[in-house]
Amino acid sequence: MDLEVKGVAASPRKHVPLSSKKNKLAQGWRTHTKSNHGPRPAEVPCLDLGKLGDSEDEDGDTYIPYSAGEPHTDPLQSSSTISWGTPVQNPSAQHYDIQQLSLWEQKTVPENLPPPADSYKLKYQQYEAEMKEGYKEYSQRAEEKKAKNSQPHKTPGKIIEEQPKNKTDDELTVLDEKALLQQCYASKPYTTQHNIRKLEAEDLATERKKQAVVEQVMIDQLSRAVISDPEQNMRTDTCEKDLMFPGLRTAPLRFRKRTLHETKIRTRSALTENMLSNKLRFDGRLISRNGRDACRELIGFFFACDKSLTVYEYRQFGKNRTKALPFIQKGIYSHQRGQRKGKQYCLNDVYIGADLTFLTLHHPGLPESIKQKPLFTIRVTNIDETAKAFLKTFDVENEKHALRQEDDGKNIFRNIQDMLREKLSKRGVRTVTGLGKYFREMEEKQNGILTKADFKEALKMFHLEVSEKDFEALWLILDDNSDDEVDYIEFTHAILGEMNEYRKAFVRKAYMKLDYNKTGSVPMIDIKKCYCAKKHPQVLADNATEEEIKSSFLETLEDACRNPNEVSFCEFEDYYEGLSIGILDDEDFVNTLRNPWGI
């Protein structure tokens, strides 16, 4: 039947009865494919199905013909024409494809292939010789390693004893020898390019942090309007105009003149952005035995316009939220101890290593751990040298009151430290950690009071002989209040010396990585997890295993701790304070922290 829709003629189609279709499906394959398909193009080769047969290479899958009882899901597909570009998915076609693929995968060598040239033969012989030599070296190393593992390992203490430089020192103990293993970390852990990228990333993060604090300081100081200044309440001329009734000291509230302050009045807090821009930015840290307080990130500002200063704390809440909070409110402060006690802070008082002392009574918002003592000290760790040089050109007053960096007290400290440095170069860890542990135990027994006799007894116990004259001069400098009370940390630093702020910055960074919750103490199990000895020279030379180096470090650290299950900040700092005595170069000391802790 011919159909025509909208002028388009439809091709005639034969209607086959349904019963005949079922009979054809029951027969399996259709024999007359030519009647169902269109004409074969000339470029398509004829498919000879007679050559296909069963072979042993088949995977066992056989063709299962259609049964007459199976329903046909798409009856229209059998009656429609199929073009030559449409792949027919039937088992025989899949089998043919697999057989053709296996023929292509066979590696056949043509008979007319030319022989290889002499240069290629020579290259192949060299390659074969190199492979044999490499395999021979690998076998030798494997045998040596197997023989070494069969022998008992040497302890780290014995490794140190075999070194000729330590044979003559009779004062060394096993703990001293194990502590000296940490001084071997002198190699750089990173490549030059990696180190440059790491430093650039750290500098960028530090600059962003300081910029955020600067913006917060400017916002806090400039948002305080004159109308809310407390000095406005001190004006008495407006009170005289209020209506006064006889017999009443003050007028009733409904008759008082309640108006806003006159904003034209200039007060001392009426600062501008230009006035606040002349400032010196410095970094600081709290000198405290509490690890949580000692690791606070403090950023201070000294303003040249009114000789005032303020200190902010940079805090991070969670992963992405940060905040700059005032730690010391902006004000004019003075020295609370030392030779300049009572004198106002000036520009020359802010330098790297300077101690800024404050009274806890003047700062009620401080944490309770800091309020336990009447004084607290902030050590300046870094300053903006460019800003200081710029401010010095306009500040003539500070030039007259320049501080002497080398006074008599520092000379006395240096003489005592030089006298004891040679003795402490080998046993510095044991001495510094032992002194700190001894003084902390004495403080608990005597309710936090250490007398002059206690310090003398401690020096005698740890074999730190100091003449009576030097001890009296030292005590006179430290006990500036003449109350016979000296903090043992100041006494220890005066006797044994102290790390510079560059080294201490890396010690604090390593501890802050371990104490990620900022609790002030780190469990010993976290120390074991984070300490890495892969880059230790003894491990690289196959003279010791990683476990031996790690156990030597943990043993010396546990000996310095009162509680062997946790490490406080002061104990961690004392350990590296003693280790620092025997390392002269700053970069070598920094590598002793970068290699095992990955900072």
Short mmCIF file of N, CA and C in Angstrom, two decimals, residues 78-164:
data_model
loop_
_atom_site.label_atom_id
_atom_site.label_comp_id
_atom_site.label_asym_id
_atom_site.label_seq_id
_atom_site.Cartn_x
_atom_site.Cartn_y
_atom_site.Cartn_z
N SER A 78 13.21 -6.45 13.82
CA SER A 78 13.44 -7.52 12.85
C SER A 78 12.93 -7.17 11.47
N SER A 79 11.92 -6.37 11.39
CA SER A 79 11.33 -6.01 10.10
C SER A 79 11.96 -4.79 9.48
N SER A 80 12.69 -4.00 10.27
CA SER A 80 13.28 -2.76 9.73
C SER A 80 14.59 -3.07 9.07
N THR A 81 15.00 -2.21 8.17
CA THR A 81 16.25 -2.40 7.45
C THR A 81 17.41 -1.94 8.30
N ILE A 82 18.59 -2.60 8.16
CA ILE A 82 19.81 -2.28 8.91
C ILE A 82 20.85 -1.85 7.91
N SER A 83 21.47 -0.69 8.14
CA SER A 83 22.50 -0.20 7.24
C SER A 83 23.80 -0.94 7.47
N TRP A 84 24.73 -0.80 6.49
CA TRP A 84 26.03 -1.49 6.60
C TRP A 84 26.93 -0.87 7.66
N GLY A 85 26.68 0.32 8.08
CA GLY A 85 27.51 0.93 9.12
C GLY A 85 27.11 0.55 10.52
N THR A 86 25.99 -0.13 10.71
CA THR A 86 25.55 -0.49 12.06
C THR A 86 26.12 -1.84 12.44
N PRO A 87 26.86 -1.93 13.57
CA PRO A 87 27.42 -3.24 13.95
C PRO A 87 26.33 -4.17 14.42
N VAL A 88 26.39 -5.38 13.95
CA VAL A 88 25.41 -6.39 14.35
C VAL A 88 25.98 -7.15 15.53
N GLN A 89 25.34 -7.07 16.67
CA GLN A 89 25.82 -7.72 17.88
C GLN A 89 25.22 -9.11 17.96
N ASN A 90 25.96 -10.07 17.42
CA ASN A 90 25.55 -11.46 17.56
C ASN A 90 26.76 -12.29 17.93
N PRO A 91 26.57 -13.46 18.47
CA PRO A 91 27.72 -14.24 18.96
C PRO A 91 28.72 -14.58 17.90
N SER A 92 28.27 -14.89 16.69
CA SER A 92 29.24 -15.27 15.66
C SER A 92 30.13 -14.09 15.28
N ALA A 93 29.54 -12.89 15.24
CA ALA A 93 30.34 -11.71 14.92
C ALA A 93 31.36 -11.43 16.01
N GLN A 94 30.97 -11.58 17.30
CA GLN A 94 31.91 -11.37 18.42
C GLN A 94 33.04 -12.37 18.34
N HIS A 95 32.74 -13.63 18.02
CA HIS A 95 33.78 -14.65 17.91
C HIS A 95 34.75 -14.29 16.79
N TYR A 96 34.22 -13.80 15.69
CA TYR A 96 35.09 -13.42 14.56
C TYR A 96 36.02 -12.27 14.95
N ASP A 97 35.48 -11.29 15.69
CA ASP A 97 36.32 -10.16 16.14
C ASP A 97 37.42 -10.64 17.05
N ILE A 98 37.12 -11.55 17.96
CA ILE A 98 38.14 -12.05 18.88
C ILE A 98 39.24 -12.78 18.14
N GLN A 99 38.82 -13.58 17.11
CA GLN A 99 39.82 -14.32 16.35
C GLN A 99 40.72 -13.38 15.55
N GLN A 100 40.12 -12.35 14.95
CA GLN A 100 40.91 -11.38 14.22
C GLN A 100 41.86 -10.63 15.14
N LEU A 101 41.42 -10.28 16.40
CA LEU A 101 42.27 -9.57 17.35
C LEU A 101 43.46 -10.42 17.76
N SER A 102 43.22 -11.72 17.94
CA SER A 102 44.33 -12.59 18.32
C SER A 102 45.37 -12.69 17.20
N LEU A 103 44.94 -12.62 15.96
CA LEU A 103 45.89 -12.64 14.85
C LEU A 103 46.73 -11.37 14.82
N TRP A 104 46.11 -10.26 15.10
CA TRP A 104 46.85 -8.99 15.12
C TRP A 104 47.85 -8.94 16.28
N GLU A 105 47.46 -9.56 17.42
CA GLU A 105 48.33 -9.51 18.59
C GLU A 105 49.56 -10.40 18.45
N GLN A 106 49.53 -11.35 17.53
CA GLN A 106 50.69 -12.22 17.36
C GLN A 106 51.89 -11.42 16.83
N LYS A 107 53.06 -11.69 17.43
CA LYS A 107 54.28 -11.00 17.05
C LYS A 107 54.93 -11.77 15.90
N THR A 108 54.73 -11.29 14.73
CA THR A 108 55.30 -11.95 13.55
C THR A 108 56.49 -11.14 13.06
N VAL A 109 57.56 -11.80 12.70
CA VAL A 109 58.77 -11.16 12.20
C VAL A 109 58.80 -11.36 10.69
N PRO A 110 58.80 -10.29 9.94
CA PRO A 110 58.86 -10.45 8.49
C PRO A 110 60.16 -11.12 8.06
N GLU A 111 60.10 -11.88 6.94
CA GLU A 111 61.27 -12.59 6.48
C GLU A 111 62.28 -11.66 5.81
N ASN A 112 61.79 -10.57 5.25
CA ASN A 112 62.69 -9.67 4.53
C ASN A 112 63.24 -8.56 5.43
N LEU A 113 63.27 -8.75 6.77
CA LEU A 113 63.78 -7.71 7.69
C LEU A 113 65.29 -7.64 7.58
N PRO A 114 65.87 -6.45 7.42
CA PRO A 114 67.34 -6.36 7.27
C PRO A 114 68.02 -6.64 8.60
N PRO A 115 69.25 -7.15 8.58
CA PRO A 115 69.97 -7.43 9.83
C PRO A 115 70.32 -6.12 10.55
N PRO A 116 70.47 -6.15 11.91
CA PRO A 116 70.79 -4.92 12.66
C PRO A 116 72.18 -4.43 12.33
N ALA A 117 72.35 -3.13 12.42
CA ALA A 117 73.64 -2.53 12.14
C ALA A 117 74.62 -2.81 13.28
N ASP A 118 75.90 -2.57 13.02
CA ASP A 118 76.94 -2.83 14.03
C ASP A 118 76.79 -1.89 15.24
N SER A 119 76.35 -0.64 15.00
CA SER A 119 76.18 0.32 16.12
C SER A 119 75.10 -0.17 17.09
N TYR A 120 74.01 -0.71 16.53
CA TYR A 120 72.96 -1.21 17.40
C TYR A 120 73.41 -2.45 18.16
N LYS A 121 74.21 -3.32 17.50
CA LYS A 121 74.74 -4.47 18.21
C LYS A 121 75.64 -4.05 19.37
N LEU A 122 76.46 -3.01 19.16
CA LEU A 122 77.35 -2.52 20.21
C LEU A 122 76.55 -1.94 21.38
N LYS A 123 75.50 -1.18 21.05
CA LYS A 123 74.66 -0.62 22.11
C LYS A 123 73.99 -1.71 22.92
N TYR A 124 73.54 -2.74 22.23
CA TYR A 124 72.88 -3.84 22.95
C TYR A 124 73.87 -4.57 23.85
N GLN A 125 75.09 -4.76 23.40
CA GLN A 125 76.09 -5.42 24.24
C GLN A 125 76.42 -4.58 25.47
N GLN A 126 76.54 -3.25 25.29
CA GLN A 126 76.78 -2.37 26.44
C GLN A 126 75.61 -2.41 27.43
N TYR A 127 74.40 -2.37 26.90
CA TYR A 127 73.22 -2.42 27.76
C TYR A 127 73.17 -3.74 28.54
N GLU A 128 73.51 -4.85 27.84
CA GLU A 128 73.49 -6.15 28.50
C GLU A 128 74.55 -6.22 29.61
N ALA A 129 75.74 -5.62 29.35
CA ALA A 129 76.80 -5.62 30.36
C ALA A 129 76.40 -4.78 31.58
N GLU A 130 75.77 -3.63 31.32
CA GLU A 130 75.33 -2.78 32.44
C GLU A 130 74.27 -3.47 33.27
N MET A 131 73.34 -4.13 32.65
CA MET A 131 72.30 -4.84 33.39
C MET A 131 72.89 -5.94 34.25
N LYS A 132 73.86 -6.69 33.72
CA LYS A 132 74.50 -7.74 34.50
C LYS A 132 75.28 -7.17 35.67
N GLU A 133 75.98 -6.06 35.44
CA GLU A 133 76.75 -5.44 36.52
C GLU A 133 75.82 -4.89 37.61
N GLY A 134 74.71 -4.26 37.20
CA GLY A 134 73.76 -3.75 38.19
C GLY A 134 73.13 -4.85 39.01
N TYR A 135 72.81 -5.94 38.36
CA TYR A 135 72.23 -7.07 39.11
C TYR A 135 73.26 -7.66 40.06
N LYS A 136 74.53 -7.68 39.67
CA LYS A 136 75.56 -8.21 40.55
C LYS A 136 75.73 -7.33 41.78
N GLU A 137 75.75 -5.99 41.60
CA GLU A 137 75.86 -5.07 42.74
C GLU A 137 74.65 -5.18 43.66
N TYR A 138 73.48 -5.31 43.06
CA TYR A 138 72.27 -5.44 43.87
C TYR A 138 72.31 -6.71 44.73
N SER A 139 72.80 -7.79 44.16
CA SER A 139 72.91 -9.04 44.91
C SER A 139 73.91 -8.91 46.05
N GLN A 140 75.03 -8.22 45.81
CA GLN A 140 76.01 -8.03 46.87
C GLN A 140 75.45 -7.19 48.02
N ARG A 141 74.73 -6.09 47.68
CA ARG A 141 74.14 -5.26 48.74
C ARG A 141 73.11 -6.03 49.54
N ALA A 142 72.33 -6.84 48.87
CA ALA A 142 71.32 -7.64 49.58
C ALA A 142 71.97 -8.63 50.53
N GLU A 143 73.10 -9.24 50.10
CA GLU A 143 73.80 -10.17 50.98
C GLU A 143 74.42 -9.46 52.18
N GLU A 144 75.00 -8.28 51.94
CA GLU A 144 75.58 -7.53 53.05
C GLU A 144 74.53 -7.10 54.05
N LYS A 145 73.38 -6.64 53.56
CA LYS A 145 72.31 -6.23 54.46
C LYS A 145 71.77 -7.41 55.25
N LYS A 146 71.69 -8.56 54.61
CA LYS A 146 71.21 -9.76 55.31
C LYS A 146 72.19 -10.18 56.38
N ALA A 147 73.50 -10.09 56.08
CA ALA A 147 74.50 -10.44 57.08
C ALA A 147 74.52 -9.45 58.25
N LYS A 148 74.28 -8.16 57.94
CA LYS A 148 74.26 -7.16 59.01
C LYS A 148 73.05 -7.33 59.91
N ASN A 149 71.91 -7.68 59.33
CA ASN A 149 70.71 -7.90 60.15
C ASN A 149 70.84 -9.12 61.04
N SER A 150 71.64 -10.09 60.62
CA SER A 150 71.81 -11.29 61.45
C SER A 150 72.65 -11.01 62.68
N GLN A 151 73.53 -9.96 62.62
CA GLN A 151 74.35 -9.60 63.77
C GLN A 151 73.57 -8.70 64.70
N PRO A 152 73.90 -8.68 66.02
CA PRO A 152 73.21 -7.77 66.95
C PRO A 152 73.55 -6.33 66.65
N HIS A 153 72.51 -5.44 66.72
CA HIS A 153 72.72 -4.02 66.44
C HIS A 153 73.49 -3.35 67.56
N LYS A 154 74.25 -2.35 67.18
CA LYS A 154 74.96 -1.55 68.17
C LYS A 154 74.02 -0.51 68.75
N THR A 155 74.16 -0.24 70.01
CA THR A 155 73.35 0.80 70.64
C THR A 155 73.92 2.15 70.28
N PRO A 156 73.08 3.19 70.27
CA PRO A 156 73.60 4.52 69.94
C PRO A 156 74.71 4.97 70.88
N GLY A 157 74.66 4.52 72.14
CA GLY A 157 75.72 4.90 73.07
C GLY A 157 77.07 4.36 72.64
N LYS A 158 77.09 3.11 72.13
CA LYS A 158 78.34 2.51 71.69
C LYS A 158 78.84 3.16 70.41
N ILE A 159 77.91 3.66 69.61
CA ILE A 159 78.33 4.35 68.39
C ILE A 159 79.14 5.60 68.73
N ILE A 160 78.66 6.32 69.74
CA ILE A 160 79.37 7.53 70.14
C ILE A 160 80.71 7.17 70.78
N GLU A 161 80.76 6.07 71.51
CA GLU A 161 82.00 5.71 72.18
C GLU A 161 83.09 5.36 71.18
N GLU A 162 82.72 4.88 69.99
CA GLU A 162 83.72 4.50 69.01
C GLU A 162 84.35 5.71 68.34
N GLN A 163 83.76 6.88 68.50
CA GLN A 163 84.33 8.07 67.91
C GLN A 163 85.51 8.54 68.74
N PRO A 164 86.65 8.82 68.13
CA PRO A 164 87.85 9.14 68.91
C PRO A 164 87.74 10.45 69.67
#
